[in-house]
Short mmCIF file of C-alpha atoms in Angstrom, two decimals:
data_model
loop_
_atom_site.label_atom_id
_atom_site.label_comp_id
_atom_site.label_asym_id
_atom_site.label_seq_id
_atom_site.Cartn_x
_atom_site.Cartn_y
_atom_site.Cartn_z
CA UNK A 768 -75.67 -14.40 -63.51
CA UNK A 769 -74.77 -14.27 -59.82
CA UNK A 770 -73.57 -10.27 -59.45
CA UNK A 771 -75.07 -7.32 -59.13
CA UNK A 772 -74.43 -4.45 -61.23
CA UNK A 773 -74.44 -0.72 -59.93
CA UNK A 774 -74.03 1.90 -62.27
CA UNK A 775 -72.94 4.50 -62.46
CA UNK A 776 -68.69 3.84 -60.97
CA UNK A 777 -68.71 6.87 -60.30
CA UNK A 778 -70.66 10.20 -59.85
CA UNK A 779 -70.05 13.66 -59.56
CA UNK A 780 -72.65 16.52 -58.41
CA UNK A 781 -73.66 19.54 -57.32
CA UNK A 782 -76.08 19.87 -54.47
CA UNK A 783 -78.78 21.23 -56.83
CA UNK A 784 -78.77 18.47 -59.44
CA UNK A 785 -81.03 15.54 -59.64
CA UNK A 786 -79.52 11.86 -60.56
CA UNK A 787 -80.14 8.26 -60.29
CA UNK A 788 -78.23 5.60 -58.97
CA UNK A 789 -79.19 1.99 -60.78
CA UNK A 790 -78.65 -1.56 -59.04
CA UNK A 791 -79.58 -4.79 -61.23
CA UNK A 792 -79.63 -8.68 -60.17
CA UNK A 793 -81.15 -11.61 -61.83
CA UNK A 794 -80.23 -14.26 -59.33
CA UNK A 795 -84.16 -14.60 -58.44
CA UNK A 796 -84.08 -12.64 -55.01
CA UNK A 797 -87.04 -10.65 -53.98
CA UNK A 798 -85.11 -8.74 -51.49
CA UNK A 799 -83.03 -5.54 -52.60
CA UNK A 800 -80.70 -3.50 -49.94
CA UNK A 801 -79.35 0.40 -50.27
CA UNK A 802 -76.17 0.84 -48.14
CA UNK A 803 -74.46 4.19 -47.66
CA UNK A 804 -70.47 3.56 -46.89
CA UNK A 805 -67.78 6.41 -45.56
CA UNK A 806 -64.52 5.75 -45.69
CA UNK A 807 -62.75 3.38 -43.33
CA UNK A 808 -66.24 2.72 -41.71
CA UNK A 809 -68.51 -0.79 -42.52
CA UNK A 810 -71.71 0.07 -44.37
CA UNK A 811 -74.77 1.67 -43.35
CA UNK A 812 -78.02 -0.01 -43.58
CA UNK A 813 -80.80 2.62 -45.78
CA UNK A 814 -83.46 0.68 -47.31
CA UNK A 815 -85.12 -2.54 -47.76
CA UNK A 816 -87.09 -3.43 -50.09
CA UNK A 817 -89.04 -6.95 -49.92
CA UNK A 818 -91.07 -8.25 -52.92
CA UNK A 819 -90.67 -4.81 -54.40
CA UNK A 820 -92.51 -2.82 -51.51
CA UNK A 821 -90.35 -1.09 -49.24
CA UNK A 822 -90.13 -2.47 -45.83
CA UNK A 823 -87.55 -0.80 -44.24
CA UNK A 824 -86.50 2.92 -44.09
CA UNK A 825 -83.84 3.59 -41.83
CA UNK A 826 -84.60 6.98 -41.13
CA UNK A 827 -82.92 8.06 -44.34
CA UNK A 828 -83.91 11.85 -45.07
CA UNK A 829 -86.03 12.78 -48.02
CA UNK A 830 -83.29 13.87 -50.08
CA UNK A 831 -82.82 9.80 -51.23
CA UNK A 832 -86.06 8.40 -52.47
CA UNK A 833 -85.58 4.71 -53.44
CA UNK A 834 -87.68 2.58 -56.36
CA UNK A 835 -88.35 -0.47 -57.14
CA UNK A 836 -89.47 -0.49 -60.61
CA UNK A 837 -89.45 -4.41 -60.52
CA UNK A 838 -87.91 -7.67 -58.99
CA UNK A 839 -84.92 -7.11 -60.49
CA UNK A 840 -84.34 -3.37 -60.47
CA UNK A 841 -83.56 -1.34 -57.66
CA UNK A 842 -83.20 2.73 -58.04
CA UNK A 843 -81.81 5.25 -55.77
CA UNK A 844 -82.99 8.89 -56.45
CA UNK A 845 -80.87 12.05 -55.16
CA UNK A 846 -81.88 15.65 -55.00
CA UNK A 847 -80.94 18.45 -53.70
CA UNK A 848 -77.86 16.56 -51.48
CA UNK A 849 -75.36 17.71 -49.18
CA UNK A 850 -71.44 17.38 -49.12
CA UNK A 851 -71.92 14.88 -45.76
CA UNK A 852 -73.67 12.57 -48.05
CA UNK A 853 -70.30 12.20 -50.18
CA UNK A 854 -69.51 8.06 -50.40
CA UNK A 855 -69.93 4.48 -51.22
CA UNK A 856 -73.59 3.72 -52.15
CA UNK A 857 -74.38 -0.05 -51.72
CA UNK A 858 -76.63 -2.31 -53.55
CA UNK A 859 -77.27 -5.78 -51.91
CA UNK A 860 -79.66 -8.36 -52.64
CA UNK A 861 -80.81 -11.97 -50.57
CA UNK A 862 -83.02 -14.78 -51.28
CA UNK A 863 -86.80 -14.81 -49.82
CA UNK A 864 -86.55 -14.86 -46.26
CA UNK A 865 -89.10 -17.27 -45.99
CA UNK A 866 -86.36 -19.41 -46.82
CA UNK A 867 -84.26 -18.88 -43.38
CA UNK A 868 -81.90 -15.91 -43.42
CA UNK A 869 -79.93 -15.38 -46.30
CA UNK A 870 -76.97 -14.11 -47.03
CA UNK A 871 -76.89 -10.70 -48.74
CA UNK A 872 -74.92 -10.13 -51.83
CA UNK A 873 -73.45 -6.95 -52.38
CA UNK A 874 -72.28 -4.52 -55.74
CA UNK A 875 -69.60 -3.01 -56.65
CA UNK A 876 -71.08 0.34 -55.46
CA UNK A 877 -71.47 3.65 -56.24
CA UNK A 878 -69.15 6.38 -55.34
CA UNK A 879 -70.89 9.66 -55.12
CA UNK A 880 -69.08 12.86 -54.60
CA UNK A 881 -71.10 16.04 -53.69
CA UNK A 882 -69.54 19.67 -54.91
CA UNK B 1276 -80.20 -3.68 -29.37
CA UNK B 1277 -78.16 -5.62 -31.53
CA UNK B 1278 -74.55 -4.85 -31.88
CA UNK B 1279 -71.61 -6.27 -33.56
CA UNK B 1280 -67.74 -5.14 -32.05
CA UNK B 1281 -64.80 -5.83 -33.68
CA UNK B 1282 -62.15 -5.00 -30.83
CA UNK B 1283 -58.90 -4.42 -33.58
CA UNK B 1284 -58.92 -2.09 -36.58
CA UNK B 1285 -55.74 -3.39 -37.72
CA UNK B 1286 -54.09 -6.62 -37.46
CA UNK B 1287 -50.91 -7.17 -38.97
CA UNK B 1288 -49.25 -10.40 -38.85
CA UNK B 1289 -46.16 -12.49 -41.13
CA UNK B 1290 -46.66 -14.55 -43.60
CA UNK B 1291 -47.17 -18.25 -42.10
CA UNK B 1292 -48.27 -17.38 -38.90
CA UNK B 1293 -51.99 -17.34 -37.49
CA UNK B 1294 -54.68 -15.15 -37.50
CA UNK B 1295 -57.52 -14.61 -35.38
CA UNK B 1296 -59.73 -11.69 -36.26
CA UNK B 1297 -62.30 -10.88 -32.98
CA UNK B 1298 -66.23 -10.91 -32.83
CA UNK B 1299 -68.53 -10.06 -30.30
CA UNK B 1300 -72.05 -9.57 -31.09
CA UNK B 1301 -74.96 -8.67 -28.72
CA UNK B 1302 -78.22 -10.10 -29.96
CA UNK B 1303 -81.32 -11.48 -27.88
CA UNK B 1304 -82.23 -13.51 -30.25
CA UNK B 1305 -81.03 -16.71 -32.07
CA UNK B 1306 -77.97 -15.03 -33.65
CA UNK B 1307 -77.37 -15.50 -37.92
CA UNK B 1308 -74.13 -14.46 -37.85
CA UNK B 1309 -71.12 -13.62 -41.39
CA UNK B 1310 -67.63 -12.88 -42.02
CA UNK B 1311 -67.34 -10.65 -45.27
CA UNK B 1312 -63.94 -9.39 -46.94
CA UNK B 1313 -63.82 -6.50 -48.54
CA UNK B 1314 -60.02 -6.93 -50.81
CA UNK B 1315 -58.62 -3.76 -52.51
CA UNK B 1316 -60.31 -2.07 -55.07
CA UNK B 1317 -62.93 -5.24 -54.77
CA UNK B 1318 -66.75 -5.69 -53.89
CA UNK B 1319 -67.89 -7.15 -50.95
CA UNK B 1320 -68.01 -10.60 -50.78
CA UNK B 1321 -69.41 -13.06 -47.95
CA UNK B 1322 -66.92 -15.40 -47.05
CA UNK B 1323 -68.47 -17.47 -44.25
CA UNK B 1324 -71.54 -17.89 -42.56
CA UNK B 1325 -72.19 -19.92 -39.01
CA UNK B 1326 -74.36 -21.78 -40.06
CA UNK B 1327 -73.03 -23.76 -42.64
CA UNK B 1328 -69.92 -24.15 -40.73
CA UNK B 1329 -67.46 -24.78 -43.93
CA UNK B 1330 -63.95 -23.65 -44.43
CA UNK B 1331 -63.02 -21.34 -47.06
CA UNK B 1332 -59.82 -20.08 -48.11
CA UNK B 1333 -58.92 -22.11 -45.37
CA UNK B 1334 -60.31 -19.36 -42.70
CA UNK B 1335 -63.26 -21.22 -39.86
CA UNK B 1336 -65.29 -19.57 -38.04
CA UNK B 1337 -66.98 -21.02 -34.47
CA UNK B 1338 -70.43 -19.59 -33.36
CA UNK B 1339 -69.67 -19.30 -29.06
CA UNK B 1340 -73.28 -18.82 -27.92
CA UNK B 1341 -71.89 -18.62 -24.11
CA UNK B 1342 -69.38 -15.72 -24.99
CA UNK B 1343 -71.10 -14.59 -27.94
CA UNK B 1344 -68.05 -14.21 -29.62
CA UNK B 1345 -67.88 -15.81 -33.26
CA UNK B 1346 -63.94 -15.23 -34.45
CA UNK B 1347 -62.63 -16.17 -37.57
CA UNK B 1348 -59.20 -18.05 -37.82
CA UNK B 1349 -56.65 -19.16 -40.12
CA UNK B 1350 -53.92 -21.51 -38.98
CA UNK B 1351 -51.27 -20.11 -41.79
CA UNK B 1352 -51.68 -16.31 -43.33
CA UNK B 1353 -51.04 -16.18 -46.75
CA UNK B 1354 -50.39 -12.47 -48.64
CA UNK B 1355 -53.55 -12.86 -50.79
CA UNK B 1356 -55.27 -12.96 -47.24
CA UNK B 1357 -54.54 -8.81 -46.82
CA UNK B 1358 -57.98 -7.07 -46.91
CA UNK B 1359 -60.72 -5.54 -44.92
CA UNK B 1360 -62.81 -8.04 -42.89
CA UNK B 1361 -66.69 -7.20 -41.42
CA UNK B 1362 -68.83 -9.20 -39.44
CA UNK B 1363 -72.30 -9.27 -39.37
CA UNK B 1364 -75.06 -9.77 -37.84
CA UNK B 1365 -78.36 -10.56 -39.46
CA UNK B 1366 -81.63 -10.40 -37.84
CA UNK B 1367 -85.56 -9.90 -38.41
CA UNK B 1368 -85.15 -12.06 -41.42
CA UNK B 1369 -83.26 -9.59 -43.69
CA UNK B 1370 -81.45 -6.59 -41.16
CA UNK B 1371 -78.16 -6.65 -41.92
CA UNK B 1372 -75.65 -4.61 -38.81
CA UNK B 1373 -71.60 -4.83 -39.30
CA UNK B 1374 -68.57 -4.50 -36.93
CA UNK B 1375 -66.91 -1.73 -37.27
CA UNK B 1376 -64.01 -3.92 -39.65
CA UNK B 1377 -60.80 -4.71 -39.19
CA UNK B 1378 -57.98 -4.40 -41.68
CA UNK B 1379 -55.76 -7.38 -41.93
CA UNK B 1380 -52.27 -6.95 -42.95
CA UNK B 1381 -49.93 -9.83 -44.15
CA UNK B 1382 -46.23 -9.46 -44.09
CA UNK B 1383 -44.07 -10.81 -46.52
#
């Protein structure tokens, strides 16, 4: 298996509703990505996680709280968000970086509309 | 800080003729440096990275450490070669930062 799998396609909610966004890869990597992309605009680094602890935060308010439930699992909770944060949510994973920089491999994504 | 520019948002060009889609990056370190192409309705996929210095879908890509420029080329467009291309820049082991894209149109 050399994808990774975001569900759901789609998703639709209100600002006061809580939901989960899911990103799966069994390729081996132990380092998982969240990207947030607008339209007509490259993605947005959010997280990283590396060997399931989170290393990076990129400032990302509280509103998104990521998980890591295991090597292969990568969550992306959402409460209580606004209409700005309306678009593509990316999954990515790499390789260990102990290797040499890897290339990141990205999902179909997840696109989120806020009412 | 590290920054990648991608000077056109569109390029559109006939069928047969070359393509060269611009990258400047601004990095003090030793640059890692990816082309990724985003076609419709698809998921982003990496399509070449300096180091290994391969061809693919006949598209190169040269890493020009004095102009810090690494632009990717095709010698002959093809149709299927109409999408959304990023580069990146990857740094502290696993930072990922993309140009700002540019859309690649191919003309019958």
């Amino acid at each position: 298996d050399t994808e990774v799998t975001q569900t759901p396609k789609h998703l639709v909610m209100g600002m006061t509703n809580k939901k989960s966004l899911k990103c799966e890869q069994h390729m081996g990597h132990r380092a998982m990505y969240w990207y947030k992309q607008k339209a007509k605009k490259p993605p947005e680094l959010m997280f990283v996680y590396s060997y399931e602890k989170l290393s990076i935060n990129e400032s990302v308010p509280s509103r998104f709280s990521p998980e890591c439930p295991n090597s292969s699992l990568l969550n992306l909770h959402l409460h209580a968000l606004q209409p700005e944060d309306s678009a593509l949510y990316l999954c990515a994973s790499s390789a260990d970086e102990g290797t040499g920089n890897q290339p990141q491999h990205f999902g179909d994504g997840t696109r989120l509309s806020i009412l | 800080a590290q920054r990648v520019t991608q000077p056109e948002k569109l390029l559109s060009v006939f069928k047969g003729a070359p393509v060269e889609l611009k990258c400047n990056y601004s990095y003090s370190g030793s640059p890692e440096l990816f082309w990724y192409v985003q076609y419709s309705r698809q998921r982003l996929q990496l399509l070449l990275r300096h180091i290994s210095r391969e061809s693919i879908k006949g598209f190169t890509a040269d890493l020009n450490k004095g102009e810090t420029s690494f632009h990717l080329k095709k010698p002959f467009a093809q149709e299927e070669d109409s999408a959304m291309y990023y580069c990146a820049l990857l740094y502290a082991g696993n930072m990922l930062t993309f140009g700002g894209g540019t859309r690649l149109m191919v003309k019958p």
